[in-house]
Coordinates of C-alpha atoms in Angstrom, one line a residue:
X14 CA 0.0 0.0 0.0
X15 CA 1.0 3.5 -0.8
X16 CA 1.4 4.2 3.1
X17 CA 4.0 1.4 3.8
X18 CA 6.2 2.5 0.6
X19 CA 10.1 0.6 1.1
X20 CA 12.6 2.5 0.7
X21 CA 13.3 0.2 -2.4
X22 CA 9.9 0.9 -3.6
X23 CA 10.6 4.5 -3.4
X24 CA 14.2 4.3 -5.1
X25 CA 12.3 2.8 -7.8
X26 CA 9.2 5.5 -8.3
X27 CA 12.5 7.9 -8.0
X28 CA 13.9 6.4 -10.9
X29 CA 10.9 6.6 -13.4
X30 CA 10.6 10.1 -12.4
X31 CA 13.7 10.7 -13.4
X32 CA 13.2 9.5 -16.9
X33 CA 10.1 12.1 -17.5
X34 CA 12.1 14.9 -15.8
X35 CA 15.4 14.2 -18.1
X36 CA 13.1 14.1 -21.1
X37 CA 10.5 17.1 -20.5
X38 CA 13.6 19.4 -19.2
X39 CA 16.2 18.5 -21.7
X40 CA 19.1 18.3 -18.9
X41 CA 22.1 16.6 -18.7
X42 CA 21.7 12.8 -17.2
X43 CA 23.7 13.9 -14.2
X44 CA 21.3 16.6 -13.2
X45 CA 20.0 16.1 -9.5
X46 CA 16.3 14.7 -9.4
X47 CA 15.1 16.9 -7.1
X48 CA 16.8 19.7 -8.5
X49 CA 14.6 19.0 -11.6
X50 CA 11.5 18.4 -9.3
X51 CA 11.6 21.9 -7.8
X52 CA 12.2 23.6 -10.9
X53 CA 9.1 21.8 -12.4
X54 CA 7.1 21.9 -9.2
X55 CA 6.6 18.0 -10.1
X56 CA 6.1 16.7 -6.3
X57 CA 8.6 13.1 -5.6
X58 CA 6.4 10.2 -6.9
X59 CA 6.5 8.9 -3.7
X60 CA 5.0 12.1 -1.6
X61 CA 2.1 12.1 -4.1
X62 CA 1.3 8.1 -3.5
X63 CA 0.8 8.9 -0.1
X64 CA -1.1 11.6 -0.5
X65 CA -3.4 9.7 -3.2
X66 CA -3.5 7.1 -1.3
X67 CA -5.0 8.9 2.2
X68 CA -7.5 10.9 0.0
X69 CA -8.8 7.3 -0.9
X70 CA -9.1 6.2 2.5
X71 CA -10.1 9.3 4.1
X72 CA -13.9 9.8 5.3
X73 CA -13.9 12.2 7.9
X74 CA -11.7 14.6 9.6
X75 CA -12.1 16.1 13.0
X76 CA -14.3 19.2 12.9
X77 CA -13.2 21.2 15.9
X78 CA -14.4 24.1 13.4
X79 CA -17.3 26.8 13.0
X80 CA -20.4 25.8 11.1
X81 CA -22.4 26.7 7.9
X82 CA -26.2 27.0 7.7
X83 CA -28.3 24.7 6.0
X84 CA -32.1 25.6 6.4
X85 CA -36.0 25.6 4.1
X86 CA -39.4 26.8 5.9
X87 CA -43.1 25.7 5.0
X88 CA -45.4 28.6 3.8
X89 CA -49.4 27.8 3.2
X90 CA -51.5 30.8 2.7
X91 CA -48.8 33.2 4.3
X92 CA -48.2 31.2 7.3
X93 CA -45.0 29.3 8.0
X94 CA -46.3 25.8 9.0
X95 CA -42.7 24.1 8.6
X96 CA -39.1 24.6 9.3
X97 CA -36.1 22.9 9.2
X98 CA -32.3 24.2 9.9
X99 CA -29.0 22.3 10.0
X100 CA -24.9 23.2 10.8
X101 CA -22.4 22.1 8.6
X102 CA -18.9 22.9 8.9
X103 CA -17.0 25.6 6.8
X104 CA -15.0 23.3 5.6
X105 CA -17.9 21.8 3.2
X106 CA -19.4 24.1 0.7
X107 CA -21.8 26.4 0.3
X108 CA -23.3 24.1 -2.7
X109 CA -23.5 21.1 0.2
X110 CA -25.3 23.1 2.7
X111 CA -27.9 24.3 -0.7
X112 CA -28.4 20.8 -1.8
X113 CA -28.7 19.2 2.3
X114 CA -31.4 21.9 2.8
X115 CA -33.7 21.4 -0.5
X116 CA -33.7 17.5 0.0
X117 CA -34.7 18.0 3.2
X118 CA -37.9 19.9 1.4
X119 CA -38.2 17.3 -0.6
X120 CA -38.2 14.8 1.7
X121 CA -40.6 16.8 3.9
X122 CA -42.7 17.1 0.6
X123 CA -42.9 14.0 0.3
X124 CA -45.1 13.3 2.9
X125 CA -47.4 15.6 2.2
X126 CA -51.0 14.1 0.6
X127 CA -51.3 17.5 -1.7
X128 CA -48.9 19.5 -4.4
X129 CA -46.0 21.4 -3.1
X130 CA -44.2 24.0 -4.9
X131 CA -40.8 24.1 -4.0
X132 CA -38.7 27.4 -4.6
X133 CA -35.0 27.9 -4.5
X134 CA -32.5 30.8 -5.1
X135 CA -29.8 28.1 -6.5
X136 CA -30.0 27.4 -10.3
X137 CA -26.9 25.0 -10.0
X138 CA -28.5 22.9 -7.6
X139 CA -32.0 22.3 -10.0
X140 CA -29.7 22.0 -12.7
X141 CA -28.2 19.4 -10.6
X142 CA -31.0 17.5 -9.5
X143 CA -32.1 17.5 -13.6
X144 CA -28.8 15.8 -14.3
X145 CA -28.5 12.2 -15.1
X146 CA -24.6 12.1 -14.1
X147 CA -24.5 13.3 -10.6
X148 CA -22.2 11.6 -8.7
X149 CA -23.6 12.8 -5.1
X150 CA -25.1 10.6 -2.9
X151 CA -27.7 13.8 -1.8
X152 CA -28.2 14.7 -5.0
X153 CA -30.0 10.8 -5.8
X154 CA -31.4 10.6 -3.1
X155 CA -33.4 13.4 -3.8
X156 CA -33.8 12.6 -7.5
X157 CA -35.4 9.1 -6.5
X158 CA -37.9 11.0 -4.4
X159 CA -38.5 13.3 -7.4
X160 CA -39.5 10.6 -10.0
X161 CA -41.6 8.7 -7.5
X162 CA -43.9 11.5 -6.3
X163 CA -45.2 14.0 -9.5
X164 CA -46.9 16.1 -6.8
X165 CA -43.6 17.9 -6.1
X166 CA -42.8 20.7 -8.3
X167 CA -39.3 22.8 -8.1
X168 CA -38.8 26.3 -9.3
X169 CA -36.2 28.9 -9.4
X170 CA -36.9 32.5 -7.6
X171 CA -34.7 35.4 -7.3
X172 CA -32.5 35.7 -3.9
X173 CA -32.9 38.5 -1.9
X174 CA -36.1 40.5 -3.3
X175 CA -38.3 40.9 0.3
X176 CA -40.5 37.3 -0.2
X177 CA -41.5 36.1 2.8
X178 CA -40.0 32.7 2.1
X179 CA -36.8 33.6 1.1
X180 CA -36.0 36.1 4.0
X181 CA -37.0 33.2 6.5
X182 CA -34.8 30.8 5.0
X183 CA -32.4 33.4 5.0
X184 CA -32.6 33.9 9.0
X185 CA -33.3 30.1 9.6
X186 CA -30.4 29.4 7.9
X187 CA -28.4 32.4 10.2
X188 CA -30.0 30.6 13.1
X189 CA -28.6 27.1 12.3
X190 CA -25.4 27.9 12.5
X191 CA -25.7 28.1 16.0
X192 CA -29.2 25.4 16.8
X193 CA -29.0 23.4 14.0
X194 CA -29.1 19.7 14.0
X195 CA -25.5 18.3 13.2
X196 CA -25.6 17.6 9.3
X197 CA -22.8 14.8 9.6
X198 CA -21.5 15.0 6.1
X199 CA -18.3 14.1 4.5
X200 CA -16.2 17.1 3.9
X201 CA -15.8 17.5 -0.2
X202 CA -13.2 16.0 -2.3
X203 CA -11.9 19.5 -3.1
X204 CA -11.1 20.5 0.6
X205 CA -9.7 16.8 1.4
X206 CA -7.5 17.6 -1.9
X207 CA -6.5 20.8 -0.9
X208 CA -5.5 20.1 3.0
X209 CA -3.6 17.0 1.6
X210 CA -1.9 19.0 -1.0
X211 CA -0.6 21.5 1.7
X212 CA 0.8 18.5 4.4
X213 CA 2.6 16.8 0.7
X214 CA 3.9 20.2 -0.1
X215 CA 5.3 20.4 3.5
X216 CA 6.9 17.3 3.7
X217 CA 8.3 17.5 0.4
X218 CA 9.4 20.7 1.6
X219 CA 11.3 19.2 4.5
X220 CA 13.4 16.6 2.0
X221 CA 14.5 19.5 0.1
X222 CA 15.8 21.5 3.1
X223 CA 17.6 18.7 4.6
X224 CA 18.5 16.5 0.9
X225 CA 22.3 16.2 -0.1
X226 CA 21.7 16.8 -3.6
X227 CA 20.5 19.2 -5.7
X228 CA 22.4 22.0 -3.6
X229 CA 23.1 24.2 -6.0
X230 CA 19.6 25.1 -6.8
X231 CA 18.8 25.7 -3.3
X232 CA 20.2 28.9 -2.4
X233 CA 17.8 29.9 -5.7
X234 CA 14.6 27.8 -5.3
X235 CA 13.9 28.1 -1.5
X236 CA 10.4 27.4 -1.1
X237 CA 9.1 24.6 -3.2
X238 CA 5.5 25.1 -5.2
X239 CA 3.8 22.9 -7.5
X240 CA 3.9 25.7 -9.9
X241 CA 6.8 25.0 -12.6
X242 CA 9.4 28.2 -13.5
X243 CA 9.1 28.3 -17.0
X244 CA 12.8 28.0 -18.1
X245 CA 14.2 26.6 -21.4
X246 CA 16.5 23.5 -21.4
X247 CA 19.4 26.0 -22.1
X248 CA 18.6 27.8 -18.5
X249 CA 18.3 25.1 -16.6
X250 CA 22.0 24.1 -17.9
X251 CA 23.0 27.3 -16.7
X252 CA 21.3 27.2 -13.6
X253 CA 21.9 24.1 -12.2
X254 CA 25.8 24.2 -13.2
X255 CA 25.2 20.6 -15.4
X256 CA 25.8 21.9 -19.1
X257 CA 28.7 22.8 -21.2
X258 CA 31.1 24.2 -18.8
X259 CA 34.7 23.3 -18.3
X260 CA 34.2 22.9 -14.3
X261 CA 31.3 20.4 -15.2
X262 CA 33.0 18.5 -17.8
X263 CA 35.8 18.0 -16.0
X264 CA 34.1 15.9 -13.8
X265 CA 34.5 13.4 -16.4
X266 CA 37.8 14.1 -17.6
X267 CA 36.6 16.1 -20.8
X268 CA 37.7 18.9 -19.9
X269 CA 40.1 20.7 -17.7
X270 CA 38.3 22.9 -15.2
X271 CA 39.6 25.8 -16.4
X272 CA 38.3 27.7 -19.5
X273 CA 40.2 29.0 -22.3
X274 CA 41.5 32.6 -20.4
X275 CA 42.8 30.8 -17.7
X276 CA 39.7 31.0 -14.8
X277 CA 37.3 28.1 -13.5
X278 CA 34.9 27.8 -16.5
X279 CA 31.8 28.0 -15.1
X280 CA 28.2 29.5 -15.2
X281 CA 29.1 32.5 -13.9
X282 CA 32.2 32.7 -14.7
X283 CA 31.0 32.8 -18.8
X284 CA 28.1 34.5 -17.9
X285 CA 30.1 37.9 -16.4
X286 CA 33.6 37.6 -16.7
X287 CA 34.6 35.5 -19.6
X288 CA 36.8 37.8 -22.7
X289 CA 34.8 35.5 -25.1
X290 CA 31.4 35.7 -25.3
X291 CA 30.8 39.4 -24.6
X292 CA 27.2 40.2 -25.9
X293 CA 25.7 37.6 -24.1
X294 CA 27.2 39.0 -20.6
X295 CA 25.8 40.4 -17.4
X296 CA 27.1 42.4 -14.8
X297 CA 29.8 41.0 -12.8
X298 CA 27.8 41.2 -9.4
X299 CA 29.8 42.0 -5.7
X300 CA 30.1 38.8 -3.1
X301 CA 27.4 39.9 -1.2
X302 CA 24.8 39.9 -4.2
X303 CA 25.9 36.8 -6.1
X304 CA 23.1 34.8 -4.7
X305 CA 20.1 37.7 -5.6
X306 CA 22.2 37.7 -9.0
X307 CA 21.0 34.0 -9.7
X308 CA 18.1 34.6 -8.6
X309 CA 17.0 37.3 -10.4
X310 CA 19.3 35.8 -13.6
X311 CA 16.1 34.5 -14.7
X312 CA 13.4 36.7 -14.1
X313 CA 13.7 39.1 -17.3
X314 CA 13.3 38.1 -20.9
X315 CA 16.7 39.9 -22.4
X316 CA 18.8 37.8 -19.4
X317 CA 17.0 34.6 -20.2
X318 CA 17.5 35.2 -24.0
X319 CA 21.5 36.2 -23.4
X320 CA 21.8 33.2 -21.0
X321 CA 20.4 30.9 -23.9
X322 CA 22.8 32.0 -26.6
X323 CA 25.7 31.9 -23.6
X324 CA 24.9 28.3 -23.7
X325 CA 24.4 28.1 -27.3
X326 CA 28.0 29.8 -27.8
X327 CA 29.7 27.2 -25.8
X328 CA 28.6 24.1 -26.9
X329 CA 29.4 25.2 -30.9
X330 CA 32.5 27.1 -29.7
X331 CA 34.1 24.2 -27.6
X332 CA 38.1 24.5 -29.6
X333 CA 37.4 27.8 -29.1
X334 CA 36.8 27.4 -25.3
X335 CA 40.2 24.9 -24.8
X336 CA 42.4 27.8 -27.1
X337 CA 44.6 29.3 -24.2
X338 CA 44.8 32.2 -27.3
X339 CA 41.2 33.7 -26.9
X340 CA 40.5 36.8 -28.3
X341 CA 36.9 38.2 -27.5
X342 CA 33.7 37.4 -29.3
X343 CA 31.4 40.3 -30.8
X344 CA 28.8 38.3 -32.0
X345 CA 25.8 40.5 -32.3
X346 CA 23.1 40.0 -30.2

């Protein structure tokens, strides 16, 4: 089951991940996983399992919570012969509370040996309730009722316009929050979703503070998000350090880790200092900025479009790179 995952299990979810992050990114094979994870705010395989796998077993959470209204009244010849309210807690929906409250009218309805007339303010919930694909359990409960009993007819009225009915439905429903009967319904799939999103997010958050690869990118991408930073293969080369760089390639005895003027050929290095590709450069930033300089690297179009012809210049230009006799580059820009 997803919530005993082995830590073999989860080596091998790691490694399929991988594949789809090398292949949507374009990176180098030796480019950190979860480097790749935070900059497409895909969450580890493994986290989302879990988190799939509680939203499955989940029924009910503890609601230690304030409540929603839920509430109809009875009106015959201007005098309220029937009224119901219910609480529900905030954490299911508004559409809940609507839908709880009209098959309680129904059901009410039901019993009654003459035509009722049925009016509510909601047109999603009667367009609900005419739907054939509902998936709600209150919702077919209340449609079974329907088709068995022709003497209950449902309409549509305006909220809010001074009817009698509407504005003691209104304060009912006010009142319920407070007297209501308990409505013990499941919270919805969306809030269950959402809650379980945010404890995933923080525990994914937690392997990226304390992981031992990937560190590069962390001084840059401190918070993690499922939102994705929209950067072309040839910036997440520069960013992550895993491109066409002397210092990199030298890892694997390509290259020596110096470029071809002499200094540590890397990102920053090319991107700033480097005699050779000068109309892709940036400013040279002080010690005390250099990690607000990645950061912000990215964040405007002409520095992402200089940083992909950097990269573009390097890997056509590798003789050029080795030379120890560099003159500068003017390519235009």
């Amino acid at each position: 089951m997803a919530h005993n995952i082995t830590a073999r299990q989860q080596k091998l979810l790691y490694s399929i991940q991988r594949k789809f992050l090398l292949n949507i990114t374009g990176a180098y094979n030796s480019t950190p996983t979860a480097a790749l994870q935070a900059i497409k705010g895909l969450m580890p395989v493994h986290i989302k399992a879990k988190m799939q796998s509680t939203l499955v077993r989940l029924c009910h959470l503890d609601r230690n919570c304030d409540y929603e209204g839920s509430a109809f009244c009875a009106i015959e010849i201007q005098a309220i012969t029937k009224t119901w309210k219910a609480k529900l807690t905030l954490a299911n929906t508004v559409f809940q509370a609507e839908i709880l409250a009209l098959k309680a009218a129904i059901q009410w309805a039901n019993t009654e040996n003459e035509e009722v007339n049925i009016w509510s303010d909601s047109e999603s919930i009667l367009q609900a309730l005419k739907s054939l694909y509902v998936k709600s359990k209150i919702i077919q409960e209340a449609q079974i009722i329907l088709i068995g009993n022709a003497r209950i007819r449902l309409g549509w009225g305006k909220a809010h316009i001074g009817l009698k009915g509407n504005e003691t439905a209104y304060t009912l429903t006010k009142e319920a929050t407070t007297d209501g009967i308990l409505a013990n319904l499941q919270f919805p799939k969306s809030y269950l979703k959402n809650q379980l999103l945010q404890i995933s997010l923080s525990h994914w958050q937690a392997e990226w503070d304390n992981g031992e690869t990937g560190r590069s990118m962390f001084s840059i991408i401190l918070k993690i998000s499922n939102k994705q930073q929209h950067w072309s293969r040839e910036c997440i080369q520069f960013e992550t350090g895993h491109g066409p760089f002397p210092s990199f390639l030298n890892r694997f005895g390509l290259h020596s880790k110096n470029g071809g003027c002499g200094e540590i050929g890397n990102p920053l290095h090319y991107a700033t200092r480097c005699p050779l590709p000068l109309s892709y450069q940036h400013k040279d930033p002080s010690t005390q900025f250099i990690v607000h300089w990645w950061k912000s690297a990215l964040s405007r179009k002409l520095s992402r479009r200089n940083i992909y012809r950097l990269i573009k210049f390097l890997a056509t230009n590798e003789d050029l790179i080795k030379s120890q006799n560099t003159t500068p580059s003017h390519t235009s820009a």
